[in-house]
mmCIF file of C-alpha atoms in Angstrom:
data_model
loop_
_atom_site.group_PDB
_atom_site.id
_atom_site.type_symbol
_atom_site.label_atom_id
_atom_site.label_comp_id
_atom_site.label_asym_id
_atom_site.label_seq_id
_atom_site.Cartn_x
_atom_site.Cartn_y
_atom_site.Cartn_z
ATOM 1 C CA UNK Q 30 -39.921 6.081 -0.627
ATOM 2 C CA UNK Q 31 -37.634 7.283 -3.619
ATOM 3 C CA UNK Q 32 -34.073 6.503 -3.549
ATOM 4 C CA UNK Q 33 -31.795 8.356 -5.702
ATOM 5 C CA UNK Q 34 -28.527 6.565 -6.945
ATOM 6 C CA UNK Q 35 -25.813 8.822 -7.592
ATOM 7 C CA UNK Q 36 -22.883 7.499 -9.850
ATOM 8 C CA UNK Q 37 -19.361 8.597 -8.663
ATOM 9 C CA UNK Q 38 -17.282 9.570 -11.315
ATOM 10 C CA UNK Q 39 -13.736 8.411 -11.584
ATOM 11 C CA UNK Q 40 -10.797 8.657 -11.457
ATOM 12 C CA UNK Q 41 -11.035 7.285 -7.954
ATOM 13 C CA UNK Q 42 -8.740 8.526 -5.476
ATOM 14 C CA UNK Q 43 -7.386 5.701 -3.137
ATOM 15 C CA UNK Q 44 -5.551 6.526 0.027
ATOM 16 C CA UNK Q 45 -2.991 3.863 0.843
ATOM 17 C CA UNK Q 46 -2.122 3.222 4.621
ATOM 18 C CA UNK Q 47 0.934 1.090 5.214
ATOM 19 C CA UNK Q 48 0.944 -0.392 8.678
ATOM 20 C CA UNK Q 49 4.697 -0.414 9.164
ATOM 21 C CA UNK Q 50 6.698 2.898 9.661
ATOM 22 C CA UNK Q 51 9.829 1.212 8.274
ATOM 23 C CA UNK Q 52 11.203 2.458 4.957
ATOM 24 C CA UNK Q 53 12.357 -0.999 4.135
ATOM 25 C CA UNK Q 54 9.039 -2.480 5.007
ATOM 26 C CA UNK Q 55 7.852 -5.640 2.873
ATOM 27 C CA UNK Q 56 4.536 -4.231 3.096
ATOM 28 C CA UNK Q 57 5.538 -0.934 1.607
ATOM 29 C CA UNK Q 58 7.064 -3.154 -1.264
ATOM 30 C CA UNK Q 59 3.732 -4.917 -1.531
ATOM 31 C CA UNK Q 60 1.881 -1.687 -1.641
ATOM 32 C CA UNK Q 61 3.989 -0.331 -4.334
ATOM 33 C CA UNK Q 62 3.336 -3.364 -6.331
ATOM 34 C CA UNK Q 63 -0.465 -3.413 -5.614
ATOM 35 C CA UNK Q 64 -0.916 0.074 -7.237
ATOM 36 C CA UNK Q 65 0.698 -1.165 -10.521
ATOM 37 C CA UNK Q 66 -1.764 -4.119 -10.659
ATOM 38 C CA UNK Q 67 -4.937 -1.969 -10.089
ATOM 39 C CA UNK Q 68 -7.409 -1.443 -13.207
ATOM 40 C CA UNK Q 69 -7.428 2.096 -14.953
ATOM 41 C CA UNK Q 70 -9.372 4.558 -13.248
ATOM 42 C CA UNK Q 71 -7.746 4.466 -9.777
ATOM 43 C CA UNK Q 72 -5.109 6.702 -8.449
ATOM 44 C CA UNK Q 73 -3.219 6.073 -5.337
ATOM 45 C CA UNK Q 74 -1.519 8.348 -2.691
ATOM 46 C CA UNK Q 75 0.047 7.177 0.529
ATOM 47 C CA UNK Q 76 -1.521 8.529 3.755
ATOM 48 C CA UNK Q 77 1.398 9.049 6.269
ATOM 49 C CA UNK Q 78 0.804 8.959 10.079
ATOM 50 C CA UNK Q 79 4.347 8.951 11.187
ATOM 51 C CA UNK Q 80 4.397 12.109 12.861
ATOM 52 C CA UNK Q 81 1.348 11.867 14.881
ATOM 53 C CA UNK Q 82 1.843 11.760 18.667
ATOM 54 C CA UNK Q 83 0.391 8.996 20.895
ATOM 55 C CA UNK Q 84 -3.455 9.879 21.065
ATOM 56 C CA UNK Q 85 -4.870 11.261 24.233
ATOM 57 C CA UNK Q 86 -8.369 12.354 24.738
ATOM 58 C CA UNK Q 87 -7.079 15.590 26.204
ATOM 59 C CA UNK Q 88 -6.254 16.598 22.507
ATOM 60 C CA UNK Q 89 -9.872 16.549 21.625
ATOM 61 C CA UNK Q 90 -10.358 20.269 22.734
ATOM 62 C CA UNK Q 91 -7.702 21.333 20.643
ATOM 63 C CA UNK Q 92 -6.823 18.847 17.846
ATOM 64 C CA UNK Q 93 -3.133 19.268 16.664
ATOM 65 C CA UNK Q 94 -2.674 20.205 13.250
ATOM 66 C CA UNK Q 95 -0.770 17.031 12.354
ATOM 67 C CA UNK Q 96 -3.857 15.116 13.390
ATOM 68 C CA UNK Q 97 -6.238 17.588 11.463
ATOM 69 C CA UNK Q 98 -4.075 17.090 8.320
ATOM 70 C CA UNK Q 99 -4.078 13.244 8.707
ATOM 71 C CA UNK Q 100 -7.807 13.317 8.983
ATOM 72 C CA UNK Q 101 -8.217 15.590 5.920
ATOM 73 C CA UNK Q 102 -6.006 13.122 3.970
ATOM 74 C CA UNK Q 103 -8.386 10.197 4.823
ATOM 75 C CA UNK Q 104 -11.400 12.295 4.315
ATOM 76 C CA UNK Q 105 -10.147 13.296 0.956
ATOM 77 C CA UNK Q 106 -9.770 9.464 -0.261
ATOM 78 C CA UNK Q 107 -12.795 7.929 -2.206
ATOM 79 C CA UNK Q 108 -11.399 4.567 -0.673
ATOM 80 C CA UNK Q 109 -8.593 3.255 1.556
ATOM 81 C CA UNK Q 110 -6.246 0.301 1.150
ATOM 82 C CA UNK Q 111 -4.484 -1.023 4.312
ATOM 83 C CA UNK Q 112 -1.375 -2.844 3.605
ATOM 84 C CA UNK Q 113 -0.067 -4.146 7.036
ATOM 85 C CA UNK Q 114 2.099 -6.444 8.797
ATOM 86 C CA UNK Q 115 1.102 -8.460 11.878
ATOM 87 C CA UNK Q 116 2.748 -7.505 15.095
ATOM 88 C CA UNK Q 117 2.436 -10.009 18.032
ATOM 89 C CA UNK Q 118 -0.748 -11.429 16.711
ATOM 90 C CA UNK Q 119 -2.250 -8.090 16.299
ATOM 91 C CA UNK Q 120 -2.046 -4.902 14.185
ATOM 92 C CA UNK Q 121 0.890 -2.601 14.711
ATOM 93 C CA UNK Q 122 0.571 -0.008 17.468
ATOM 94 C CA UNK Q 123 1.323 2.817 15.344
ATOM 95 C CA UNK Q 124 -1.388 1.851 13.006
ATOM 96 C CA UNK Q 125 -3.923 1.451 15.879
ATOM 97 C CA UNK Q 126 -2.827 5.037 16.919
ATOM 98 C CA UNK Q 127 -3.591 6.526 13.690
ATOM 99 C CA UNK Q 128 -6.836 4.897 13.471
ATOM 100 C CA UNK Q 129 -7.711 6.352 16.923
ATOM 101 C CA UNK Q 130 -6.803 9.892 15.998
ATOM 102 C CA UNK Q 131 -8.852 9.417 12.957
ATOM 103 C CA UNK Q 132 -12.121 8.197 14.917
ATOM 104 C CA UNK Q 133 -11.885 11.267 17.223
ATOM 105 C CA UNK Q 134 -13.399 13.648 18.685
ATOM 106 C CA UNK Q 135 -16.431 11.721 19.445
ATOM 107 C CA UNK Q 136 -18.896 12.040 16.564
ATOM 108 C CA UNK Q 137 -16.165 12.933 14.100
ATOM 109 C CA UNK Q 138 -15.092 9.588 12.762
ATOM 110 C CA UNK Q 139 -13.220 10.027 9.569
ATOM 111 C CA UNK Q 140 -13.588 6.254 8.660
ATOM 112 C CA UNK Q 141 -17.335 5.848 8.626
ATOM 113 C CA UNK Q 142 -18.571 4.736 5.233
ATOM 114 C CA UNK Q 143 -15.342 4.571 3.483
ATOM 115 C CA UNK Q 144 -14.793 1.658 1.119
ATOM 116 C CA UNK Q 145 -11.937 -0.194 2.667
ATOM 117 C CA UNK Q 146 -9.658 -3.081 1.438
ATOM 118 C CA UNK Q 147 -7.101 -4.930 3.909
ATOM 119 C CA UNK Q 148 -4.197 -6.977 2.834
ATOM 120 C CA UNK Q 149 -0.794 -7.781 4.328
ATOM 121 C CA UNK Q 150 2.555 -9.573 4.038
ATOM 122 C CA UNK Q 151 4.763 -11.365 6.450
ATOM 123 C CA UNK Q 152 7.602 -13.941 6.177
ATOM 124 C CA UNK Q 153 5.352 -16.433 8.310
ATOM 125 C CA UNK Q 154 3.105 -18.927 6.631
ATOM 126 C CA UNK Q 155 -0.149 -17.328 7.987
ATOM 127 C CA UNK Q 156 0.731 -14.082 6.231
ATOM 128 C CA UNK Q 157 -0.626 -11.457 8.666
ATOM 129 C CA UNK Q 158 -4.103 -13.366 8.954
ATOM 130 C CA UNK Q 159 -4.472 -12.706 12.808
ATOM 131 C CA UNK Q 160 -3.335 -9.216 12.585
ATOM 132 C CA UNK Q 161 -5.692 -8.534 9.968
ATOM 133 C CA UNK Q 162 -8.543 -9.859 11.961
ATOM 134 C CA UNK Q 163 -7.517 -7.340 14.775
ATOM 135 C CA UNK Q 164 -7.770 -4.556 12.344
ATOM 136 C CA UNK Q 165 -10.767 -5.603 10.762
ATOM 137 C CA UNK Q 166 -12.541 -5.562 14.265
ATOM 138 C CA UNK Q 167 -11.520 -2.110 14.824
ATOM 139 C CA UNK Q 168 -12.599 -0.988 11.332
ATOM 140 C CA UNK Q 169 -15.863 -2.796 11.743
ATOM 141 C CA UNK Q 170 -16.694 -0.835 14.979
ATOM 142 C CA UNK Q 171 -15.654 2.522 13.118
ATOM 143 C CA UNK Q 172 -18.364 1.809 10.362
ATOM 144 C CA UNK Q 173 -15.849 1.354 7.501
ATOM 145 C CA UNK Q 174 -17.197 -0.578 4.566
ATOM 146 C CA UNK Q 175 -14.885 -3.445 4.331
ATOM 147 C CA UNK Q 176 -14.539 -5.732 1.387
ATOM 148 C CA UNK Q 177 -14.772 -9.127 3.154
ATOM 149 C CA UNK Q 178 -13.563 -11.132 0.063
ATOM 150 C CA UNK Q 179 -11.189 -12.292 -1.356
ATOM 151 C CA UNK Q 180 -9.066 -12.220 1.695
ATOM 152 C CA UNK Q 181 -5.376 -11.958 1.151
ATOM 153 C CA UNK Q 182 -2.556 -13.185 3.380
ATOM 154 C CA UNK Q 183 0.694 -13.053 1.588
ATOM 155 C CA UNK Q 184 3.631 -14.939 2.625
ATOM 156 C CA UNK Q 185 6.577 -12.871 1.503
ATOM 157 C CA UNK Q 186 9.876 -14.474 0.299
ATOM 158 C CA UNK Q 187 12.916 -12.639 -0.690
ATOM 159 C CA UNK Q 188 12.617 -11.291 -4.238
ATOM 160 C CA UNK Q 189 8.834 -11.512 -4.315
ATOM 161 C CA UNK Q 190 8.641 -7.920 -5.512
ATOM 162 C CA UNK Q 191 11.524 -6.347 -7.329
ATOM 163 C CA UNK Q 192 13.106 -2.825 -6.903
ATOM 164 C CA UNK Q 193 10.631 -1.573 -9.713
ATOM 165 C CA UNK Q 194 7.661 -2.816 -7.823
ATOM 166 C CA UNK Q 195 7.101 -5.826 -10.161
ATOM 167 C CA UNK Q 196 5.818 -9.269 -8.692
ATOM 168 C CA UNK Q 197 8.149 -11.876 -9.685
ATOM 169 C CA UNK Q 198 6.093 -14.938 -9.068
ATOM 170 C CA UNK Q 199 3.514 -15.302 -11.906
ATOM 171 C CA UNK Q 200 0.769 -17.008 -9.502
ATOM 172 C CA UNK Q 201 1.269 -14.286 -6.943
ATOM 173 C CA UNK Q 202 0.977 -11.526 -9.517
ATOM 174 C CA UNK Q 203 -2.357 -12.917 -10.893
ATOM 175 C CA UNK Q 204 -3.731 -13.384 -7.410
ATOM 176 C CA UNK Q 205 -3.033 -9.810 -6.504
ATOM 177 C CA UNK Q 206 -4.226 -8.402 -9.971
ATOM 178 C CA UNK Q 207 -7.526 -10.158 -9.241
ATOM 179 C CA UNK Q 208 -7.441 -8.788 -5.623
ATOM 180 C CA UNK Q 209 -7.043 -5.319 -6.767
ATOM 181 C CA UNK Q 210 -9.860 -5.901 -9.480
ATOM 182 C CA UNK Q 211 -12.322 -7.073 -6.647
ATOM 183 C CA UNK Q 212 -11.313 -3.907 -4.737
ATOM 184 C CA UNK Q 213 -11.879 -1.575 -7.584
ATOM 185 C CA UNK Q 214 -15.405 -3.144 -8.348
ATOM 186 C CA UNK Q 215 -16.380 -3.058 -4.537
ATOM 187 C CA UNK Q 216 -15.295 0.649 -4.378
ATOM 188 C CA UNK Q 217 -17.394 1.393 -7.172
ATOM 189 C CA UNK Q 218 -20.499 -0.456 -5.643
ATOM 190 C CA UNK Q 219 -20.100 1.167 -2.379
ATOM 191 C CA UNK Q 220 -19.669 4.714 -3.616
ATOM 192 C CA UNK Q 221 -22.668 4.243 -5.785
ATOM 193 C CA UNK Q 222 -24.750 3.241 -2.669
ATOM 194 C CA UNK Q 223 -23.008 5.516 -0.203
ATOM 195 C CA UNK Q 224 -21.977 8.696 -2.221
ATOM 196 C CA UNK Q 225 -19.149 10.651 -0.549
ATOM 197 C CA UNK Q 226 -19.489 14.450 -0.136
#
């Protein structure tokens, strides 16, 4: 059997999905910092889901435009970067709702085969570890291609990311740069094996 390997050409478009709807979210600050630490050849855009109503399968017969627009934005991305807090030892409800919208109607799952990175920050010492596991479980079921390592659970301290999006702790900055390099390399590998249409 012959297998054709198709090289995807950059620049790569990465959709950033922030797990908090708060404009002052520390995860929004982290996301802004991460985009500045990525290698060349990667461009980032935020995928908003703030206007999605609560998912209800009754919508499947006539998907609302806001949900179609959300799915189109996800589909347009070469890869996805989730930057999320942890709520009550799980992923935020609004984020789960957005993921549900993207997975429906049945058979039209927009998450399948997308290269995905997961990272998050909290003020607590475990830095979203449990919430990320909840998110990863859902993404696994939806057949997203998750980067499993390195893992990144960031304990956010005041001033860690300044107003210009710079990481002020050199050790943390180096770790996050390595994370983004690994995510970039992973994205290229996945898109080489599973070219996106």
